[in-house]
mmCIF file of C-alpha atoms in Angstrom:
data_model
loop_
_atom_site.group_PDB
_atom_site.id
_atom_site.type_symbol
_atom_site.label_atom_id
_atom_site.label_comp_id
_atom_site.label_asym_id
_atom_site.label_seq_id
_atom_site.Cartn_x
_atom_site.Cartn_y
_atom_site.Cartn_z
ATOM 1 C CA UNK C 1 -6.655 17.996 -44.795
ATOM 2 C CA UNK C 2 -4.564 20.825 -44.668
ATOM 3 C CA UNK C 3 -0.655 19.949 -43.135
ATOM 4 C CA UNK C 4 2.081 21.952 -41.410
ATOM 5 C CA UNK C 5 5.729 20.996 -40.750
ATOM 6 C CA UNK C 6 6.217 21.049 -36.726
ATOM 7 C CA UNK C 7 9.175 21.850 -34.863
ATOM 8 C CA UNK C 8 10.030 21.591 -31.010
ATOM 9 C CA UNK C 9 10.784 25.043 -29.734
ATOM 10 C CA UNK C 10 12.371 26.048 -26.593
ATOM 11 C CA UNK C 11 9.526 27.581 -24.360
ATOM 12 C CA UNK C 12 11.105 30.980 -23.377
ATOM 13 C CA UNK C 13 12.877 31.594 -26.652
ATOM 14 C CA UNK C 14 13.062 34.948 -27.906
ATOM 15 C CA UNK C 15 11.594 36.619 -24.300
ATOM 16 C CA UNK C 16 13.475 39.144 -21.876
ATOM 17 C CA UNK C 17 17.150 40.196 -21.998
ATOM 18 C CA UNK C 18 18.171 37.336 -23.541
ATOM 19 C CA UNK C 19 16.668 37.642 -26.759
ATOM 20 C CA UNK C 20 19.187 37.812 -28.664
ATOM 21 C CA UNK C 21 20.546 34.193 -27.271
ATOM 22 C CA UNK C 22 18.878 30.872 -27.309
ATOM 23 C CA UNK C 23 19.495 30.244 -23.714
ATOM 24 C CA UNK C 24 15.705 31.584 -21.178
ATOM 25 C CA UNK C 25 15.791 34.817 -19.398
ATOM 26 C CA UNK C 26 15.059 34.135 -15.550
ATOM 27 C CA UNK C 27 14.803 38.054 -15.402
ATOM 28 C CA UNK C 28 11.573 38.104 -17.388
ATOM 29 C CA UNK C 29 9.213 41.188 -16.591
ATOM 30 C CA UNK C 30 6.067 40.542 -15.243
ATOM 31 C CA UNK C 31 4.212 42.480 -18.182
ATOM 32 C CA UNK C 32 6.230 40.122 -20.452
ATOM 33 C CA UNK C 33 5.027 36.962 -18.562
ATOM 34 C CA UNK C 34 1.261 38.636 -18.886
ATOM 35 C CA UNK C 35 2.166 38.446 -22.911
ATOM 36 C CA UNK C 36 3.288 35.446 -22.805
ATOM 37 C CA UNK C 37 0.661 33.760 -21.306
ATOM 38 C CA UNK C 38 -1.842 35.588 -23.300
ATOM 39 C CA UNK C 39 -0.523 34.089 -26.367
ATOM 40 C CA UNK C 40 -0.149 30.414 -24.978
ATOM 41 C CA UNK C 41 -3.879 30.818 -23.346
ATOM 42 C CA UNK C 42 -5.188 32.951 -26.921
ATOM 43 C CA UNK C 43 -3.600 31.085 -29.840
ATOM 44 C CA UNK C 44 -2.465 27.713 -28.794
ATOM 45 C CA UNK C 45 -4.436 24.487 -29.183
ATOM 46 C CA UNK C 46 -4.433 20.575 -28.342
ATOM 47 C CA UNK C 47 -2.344 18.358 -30.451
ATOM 48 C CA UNK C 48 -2.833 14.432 -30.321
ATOM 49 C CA UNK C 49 0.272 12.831 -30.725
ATOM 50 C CA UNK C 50 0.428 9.242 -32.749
ATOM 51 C CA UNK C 51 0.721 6.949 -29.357
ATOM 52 C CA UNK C 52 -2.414 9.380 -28.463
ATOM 53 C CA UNK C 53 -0.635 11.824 -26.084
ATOM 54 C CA UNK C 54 -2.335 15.117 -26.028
ATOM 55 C CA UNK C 55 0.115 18.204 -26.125
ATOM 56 C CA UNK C 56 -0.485 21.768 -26.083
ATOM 57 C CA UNK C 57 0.977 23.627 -28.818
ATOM 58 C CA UNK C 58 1.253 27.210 -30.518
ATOM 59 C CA UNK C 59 2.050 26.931 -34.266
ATOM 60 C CA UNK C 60 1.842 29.856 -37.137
ATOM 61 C CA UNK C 61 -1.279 30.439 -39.072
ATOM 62 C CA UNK C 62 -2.634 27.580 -37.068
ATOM 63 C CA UNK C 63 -4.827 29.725 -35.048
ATOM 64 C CA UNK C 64 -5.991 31.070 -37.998
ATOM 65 C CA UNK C 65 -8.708 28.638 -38.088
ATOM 66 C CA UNK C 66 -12.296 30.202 -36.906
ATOM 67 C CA UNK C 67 -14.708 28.769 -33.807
ATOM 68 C CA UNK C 68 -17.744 26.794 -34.589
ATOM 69 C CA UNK C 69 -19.963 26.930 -31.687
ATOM 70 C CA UNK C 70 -21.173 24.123 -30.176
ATOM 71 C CA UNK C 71 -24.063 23.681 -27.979
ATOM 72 C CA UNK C 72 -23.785 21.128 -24.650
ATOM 73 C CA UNK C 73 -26.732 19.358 -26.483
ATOM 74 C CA UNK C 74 -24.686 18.411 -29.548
ATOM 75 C CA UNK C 75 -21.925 18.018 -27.878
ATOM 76 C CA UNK C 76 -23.868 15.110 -25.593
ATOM 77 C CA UNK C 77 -24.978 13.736 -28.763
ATOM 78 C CA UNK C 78 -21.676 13.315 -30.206
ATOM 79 C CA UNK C 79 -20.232 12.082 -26.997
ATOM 80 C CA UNK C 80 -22.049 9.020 -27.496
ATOM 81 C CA UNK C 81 -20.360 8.323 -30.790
ATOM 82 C CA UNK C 82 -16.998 8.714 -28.664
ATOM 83 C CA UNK C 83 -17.747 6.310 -26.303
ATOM 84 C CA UNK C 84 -18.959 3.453 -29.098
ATOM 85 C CA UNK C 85 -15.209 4.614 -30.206
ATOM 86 C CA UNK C 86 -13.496 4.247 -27.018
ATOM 87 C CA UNK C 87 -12.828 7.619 -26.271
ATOM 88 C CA UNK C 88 -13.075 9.699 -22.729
ATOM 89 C CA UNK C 89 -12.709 13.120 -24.932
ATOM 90 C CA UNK C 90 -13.708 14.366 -28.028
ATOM 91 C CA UNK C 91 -11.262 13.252 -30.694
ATOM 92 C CA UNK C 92 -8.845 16.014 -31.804
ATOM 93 C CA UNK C 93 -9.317 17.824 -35.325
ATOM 94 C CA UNK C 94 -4.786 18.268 -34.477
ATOM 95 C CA UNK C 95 -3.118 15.089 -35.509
ATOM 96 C CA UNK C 96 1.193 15.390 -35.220
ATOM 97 C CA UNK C 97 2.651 12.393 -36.865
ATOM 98 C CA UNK C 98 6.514 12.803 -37.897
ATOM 99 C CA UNK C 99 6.842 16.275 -36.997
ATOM 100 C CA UNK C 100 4.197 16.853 -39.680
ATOM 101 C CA UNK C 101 0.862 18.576 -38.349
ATOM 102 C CA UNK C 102 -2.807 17.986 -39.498
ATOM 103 C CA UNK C 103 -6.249 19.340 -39.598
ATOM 104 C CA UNK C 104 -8.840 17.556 -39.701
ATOM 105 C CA UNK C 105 -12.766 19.373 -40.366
ATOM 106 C CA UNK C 106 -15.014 17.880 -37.612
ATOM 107 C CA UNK C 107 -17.611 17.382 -40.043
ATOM 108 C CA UNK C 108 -17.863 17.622 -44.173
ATOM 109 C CA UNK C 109 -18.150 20.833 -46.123
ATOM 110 C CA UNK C 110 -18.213 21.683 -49.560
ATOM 111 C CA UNK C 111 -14.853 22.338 -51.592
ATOM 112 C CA UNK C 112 -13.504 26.170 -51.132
ATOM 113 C CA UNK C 113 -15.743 26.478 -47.377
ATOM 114 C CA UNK C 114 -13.966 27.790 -44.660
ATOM 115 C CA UNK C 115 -12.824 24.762 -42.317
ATOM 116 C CA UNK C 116 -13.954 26.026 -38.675
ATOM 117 C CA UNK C 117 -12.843 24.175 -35.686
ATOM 118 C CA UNK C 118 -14.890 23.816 -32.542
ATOM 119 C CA UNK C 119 -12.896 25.523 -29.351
ATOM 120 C CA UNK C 120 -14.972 23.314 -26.738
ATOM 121 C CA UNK C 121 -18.448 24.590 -25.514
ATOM 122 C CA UNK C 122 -17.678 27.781 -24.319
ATOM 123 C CA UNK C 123 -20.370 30.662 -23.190
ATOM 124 C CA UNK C 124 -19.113 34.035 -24.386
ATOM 125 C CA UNK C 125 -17.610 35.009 -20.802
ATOM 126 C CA UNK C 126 -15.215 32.059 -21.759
ATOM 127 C CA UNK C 127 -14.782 32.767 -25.158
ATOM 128 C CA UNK C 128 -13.236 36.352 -24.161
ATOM 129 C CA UNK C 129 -11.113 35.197 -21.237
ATOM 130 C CA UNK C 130 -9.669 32.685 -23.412
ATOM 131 C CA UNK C 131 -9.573 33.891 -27.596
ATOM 132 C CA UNK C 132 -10.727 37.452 -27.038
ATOM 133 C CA UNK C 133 -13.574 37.527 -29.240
ATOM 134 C CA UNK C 134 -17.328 36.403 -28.042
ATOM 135 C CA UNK C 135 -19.979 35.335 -30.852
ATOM 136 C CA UNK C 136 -23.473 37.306 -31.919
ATOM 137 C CA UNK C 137 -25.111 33.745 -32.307
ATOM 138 C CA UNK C 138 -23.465 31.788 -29.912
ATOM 139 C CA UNK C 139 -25.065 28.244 -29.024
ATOM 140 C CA UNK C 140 -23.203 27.008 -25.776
ATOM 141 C CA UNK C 141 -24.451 30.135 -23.954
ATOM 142 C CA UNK C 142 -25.615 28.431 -21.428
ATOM 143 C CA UNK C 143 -26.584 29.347 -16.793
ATOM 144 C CA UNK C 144 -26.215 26.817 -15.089
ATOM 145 C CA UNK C 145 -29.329 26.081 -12.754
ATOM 146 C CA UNK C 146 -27.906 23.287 -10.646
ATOM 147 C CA UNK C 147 -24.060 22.109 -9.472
ATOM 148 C CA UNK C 148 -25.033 18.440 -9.208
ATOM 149 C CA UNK C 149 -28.008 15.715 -9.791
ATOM 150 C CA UNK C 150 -27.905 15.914 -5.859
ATOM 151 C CA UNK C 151 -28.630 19.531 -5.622
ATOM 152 C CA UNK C 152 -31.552 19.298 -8.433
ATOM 153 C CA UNK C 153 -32.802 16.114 -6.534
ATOM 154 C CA UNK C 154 -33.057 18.413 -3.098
ATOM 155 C CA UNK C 155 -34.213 21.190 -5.043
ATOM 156 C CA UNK C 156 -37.442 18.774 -6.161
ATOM 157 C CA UNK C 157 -38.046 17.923 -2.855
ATOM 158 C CA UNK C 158 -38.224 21.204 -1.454
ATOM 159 C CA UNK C 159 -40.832 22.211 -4.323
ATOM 160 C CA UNK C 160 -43.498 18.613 -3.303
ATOM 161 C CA UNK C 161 -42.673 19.381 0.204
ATOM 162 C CA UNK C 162 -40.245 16.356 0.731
ATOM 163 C CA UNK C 163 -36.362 16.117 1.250
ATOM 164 C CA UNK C 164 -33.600 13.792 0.962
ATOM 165 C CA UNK C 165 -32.786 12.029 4.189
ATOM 166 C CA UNK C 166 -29.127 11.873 4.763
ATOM 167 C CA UNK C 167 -27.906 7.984 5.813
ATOM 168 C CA UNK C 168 -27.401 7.299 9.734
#
């Protein structure tokens, strides 16, 4: 477990004119909002908080940590674990107790591995909206075939030469 001291920052700090004051620039440029949310939307992550809040947060070295891909399969799989837990989302490898943040590995690895944390299951379109980088190998590529269990259920029909009749 590997732990960083957090502190609460003010969002706009340090951007536009006013950088040289604590107080946020109204005047900001759009190509510095374009930065700005490039940053938030490349290197910042989901914290739990203790009372189980979930926060989103940008922290120093922090996105240091390297993807893990995930495939939708394993991540169904694990889901069900989640569930017998209680949970409606994957539990966060970001723990923030007392200012003091922690990292969790997902899963056990030998002593001197590199820790890599699983972004979500994202195809490589996703991964270089979001992070900038897409992955050689990269298991959650995925195409979806069909929006709905409704739309694979007409689909079905259609192909034996039946269809879903709609309620009167």
């Amino acid at each position: 477990m590997m732990k960083i001291l957090a502190r609460r920052a003010r969002p706009t700090a340090g951007l536009g004119a006013g950088r040289d004051s604590e107080e946020p620039d109204d005047n900001l440029k759009e190509e510095e909002w374009r930065w700005a949310l490039s940053m938030v939307y490349s290197r910042s992550f989901e914290l739990q908080t203790e009372n189980g809040h979930r926060l989103r947060a940008m922290l120093p070295f922090a996105d240091l940590f390297n993807h893990v891909s995930e495939s939708p399969s394993e991540y169904a799989r694990a889901a069900l674990q989640w569930e017998q837990d209680g949970e409606e989302e994957p539990p966060s490898p970001w723990k923030l107790e007392d200012e003091i943040v922690s990292v969790i590995a997902p899963y056990s690895l030998a002593a001197g591995a590199e820790v890599l944390l699983p972004y979500g299951i994202e195809t490589n379109a996703e991964l270089v909206v979001m992070h900038g980088f897409v992955l050689e190998c990269n298991t959650a590529q995925y195409i979806p075939l069909f929006s709905d269990l409704a739309q694979l259920v007409d689909w079905a029909g259609q192909r034996r030469g039946t269809t879903t009749a709609e309620p009167t």
